[in-house]
Short mmCIF file of C-alpha atoms in Angstrom, two decimals:
data_model
loop_
_atom_site.label_atom_id
_atom_site.label_comp_id
_atom_site.label_asym_id
_atom_site.label_seq_id
_atom_site.Cartn_x
_atom_site.Cartn_y
_atom_site.Cartn_z
CA MET N 19 -11.94 -1.91 -0.92
CA GLN N 20 -11.23 -2.97 2.86
CA ARG N 21 -12.21 0.47 3.70
CA ILE N 22 -15.55 0.82 2.37
CA ALA N 23 -16.63 -2.73 3.49
CA GLY N 24 -15.25 -0.94 6.77
CA VAL N 25 -12.50 -2.31 7.89
CA ARG N 26 -10.96 -0.64 10.43
CA LYS N 27 -7.79 1.43 8.76
CA ASP N 28 -5.49 -0.05 12.14
CA LEU N 29 -6.17 -3.65 11.20
CA LEU N 30 -5.60 -2.99 6.95
CA VAL N 31 -1.29 -3.06 5.49
CA GLU N 32 -1.90 -1.41 1.78
CA ALA N 33 1.35 -3.16 0.75
CA HIS N 34 1.34 -0.90 -1.68
CA GLY N 35 -0.30 1.88 -0.24
CA SER N 36 -3.09 3.65 -0.98
CA PHE N 37 -5.31 6.88 -2.93
CA ALA N 38 -7.27 7.37 0.92
CA THR N 39 -4.54 9.87 0.83
CA ALA N 40 -1.62 11.98 -0.30
CA SER N 41 1.80 13.23 0.41
CA CYS N 42 3.77 16.46 -0.23
CA VAL N 43 7.02 14.76 -2.13
CA GLU N 44 8.88 17.91 -0.95
CA CYS N 45 8.06 18.32 2.57
CA SER N 46 6.28 15.10 3.47
CA GLU N 47 3.90 17.49 4.71
CA LYS N 48 -0.47 15.36 4.37
CA HIS N 49 -3.54 16.10 1.79
CA THR N 50 -6.62 14.79 1.70
CA HIS N 51 -7.54 13.14 -1.60
CA GLU N 52 -9.89 14.87 -2.10
CA PHE N 53 -7.97 18.62 -2.60
CA VAL N 54 -5.63 15.77 -4.74
CA ARG N 55 -8.96 15.33 -6.83
CA GLU N 56 -10.09 18.57 -6.91
CA LYS N 57 -7.15 19.48 -8.36
CA VAL N 58 -7.06 17.06 -11.15
CA PHE N 59 -10.42 17.66 -12.64
CA VAL N 60 -9.48 20.89 -13.32
CA ASP N 61 -6.06 20.16 -14.75
CA GLU N 62 -4.30 21.17 -11.80
CA LEU N 63 -1.59 19.99 -10.32
CA PRO N 64 -1.47 20.07 -7.04
CA HIS N 65 1.15 21.33 -4.39
CA CYS N 66 1.70 21.39 -1.32
CA THR N 67 -0.06 23.99 0.94
CA LYS N 68 2.56 24.50 3.99
CA CYS N 69 6.09 23.96 1.61
CA GLN N 70 4.81 25.76 -2.27
CA LYS N 71 7.47 24.16 -4.22
CA GLY N 72 6.86 19.65 -3.74
CA LEU N 73 4.25 18.57 -5.87
CA VAL N 74 1.61 16.75 -3.49
CA LYS N 75 1.10 12.61 -4.53
CA PRO N 76 -0.71 9.42 -3.67
CA ASP N 77 0.59 7.51 -0.99
CA ILE N 78 1.18 4.28 -3.83
CA VAL N 79 4.23 2.85 -3.80
CA PHE N 80 5.34 2.90 -7.69
CA PHE N 81 7.59 1.16 -9.27
CA GLY N 82 11.00 1.51 -7.72
CA GLU N 83 10.50 2.58 -4.54
CA ALA N 84 10.19 0.66 -0.97
CA LEU N 85 7.19 -0.64 0.24
CA PRO N 86 5.54 1.33 2.93
CA GLN N 87 7.48 1.50 6.12
CA ARG N 88 4.20 0.20 8.40
CA PHE N 89 4.01 -3.13 6.27
CA HIS N 90 7.73 -3.10 7.27
CA MET N 91 6.73 -2.79 11.18
CA LEU N 92 4.37 -5.10 10.85
CA ALA N 93 5.26 -8.18 8.93
CA SER N 94 7.11 -10.56 11.14
CA SER N 95 4.38 -10.40 13.97
CA ASP N 96 1.84 -9.80 11.10
CA PHE N 97 3.32 -12.93 8.99
CA GLU N 98 3.65 -15.01 12.62
CA LYS N 99 0.21 -14.89 13.17
CA ALA N 100 -2.03 -14.99 9.41
CA ASP N 101 -4.47 -18.20 8.82
CA LEU N 102 -5.05 -16.14 5.36
CA LEU N 103 -3.94 -14.00 3.40
CA ILE N 104 -5.55 -11.90 0.54
CA VAL N 105 -4.11 -10.97 -2.40
CA MET N 106 -5.98 -9.30 -4.10
CA GLY N 107 -4.87 -7.32 -7.65
CA THR N 108 -2.03 -8.56 -8.53
CA SER N 109 -0.48 -10.05 -12.27
CA LEU N 110 2.43 -12.43 -10.16
CA GLN N 111 4.89 -10.00 -11.70
CA VAL N 112 6.40 -8.26 -8.81
CA GLN N 113 6.84 -10.30 -5.71
CA VAL N 114 5.96 -8.43 -2.90
CA PHE N 115 5.71 -11.14 -1.08
CA HIS N 116 8.72 -12.65 -1.98
CA THR N 117 10.32 -15.45 0.93
CA SER N 118 13.20 -11.30 0.39
CA SER N 119 10.73 -8.92 2.06
CA ILE N 120 9.59 -11.62 5.70
CA PRO N 121 12.41 -11.24 8.06
CA ARG N 122 15.00 -14.11 8.44
CA GLY N 123 13.97 -17.04 10.57
CA ARG N 124 10.60 -17.23 9.28
CA THR N 125 9.37 -18.78 6.25
CA SER N 126 7.32 -17.37 3.08
CA LEU N 127 3.75 -17.65 3.86
CA ALA N 128 3.28 -19.23 0.53
CA THR N 129 5.26 -22.76 1.65
CA ARG N 130 3.14 -22.48 5.80
CA ARG N 131 1.28 -24.84 6.13
CA SER N 132 -1.23 -23.54 7.93
CA CYS N 133 -1.77 -20.37 6.73
CA GLY N 134 -4.35 -20.92 3.51
CA VAL N 135 -3.25 -17.91 0.20
CA CYS N 136 -5.74 -16.92 -1.92
CA LEU N 137 -5.53 -14.86 -4.97
CA ILE N 138 -7.82 -12.38 -6.75
CA GLU N 139 -7.55 -11.91 -10.06
CA ARG N 140 -10.11 -10.93 -12.38
CA SER N 141 -8.20 -12.37 -15.36
CA MET N 142 -6.30 -15.59 -15.20
CA LEU N 143 -2.80 -16.32 -13.93
#
């Protein structure tokens, strides 16, 4: 949604990754989402065009996988400067922004009075 709205990529931190890009699970070669889509829509597995053996999956975080490195790299500076945290499409079952994700010495965004938190969800929480 943010990409469609025109938010610049360098301003986004997609904690659970994005379907906008895809990578080989073996060699990490980047592929376009169009490549994956074309394969999936004709019932083919998207195999890497570089190493020929690895599967290509969208750059999204599945349960149990680590959050993207960009999330951790920017957590310290972004959490300190944020005026508003917008969390969309959450069941609040997984604590992505749990205090353990925030660098030592920082307070949780949820408890910082100077930072508002906006939860946007289709169903009742």
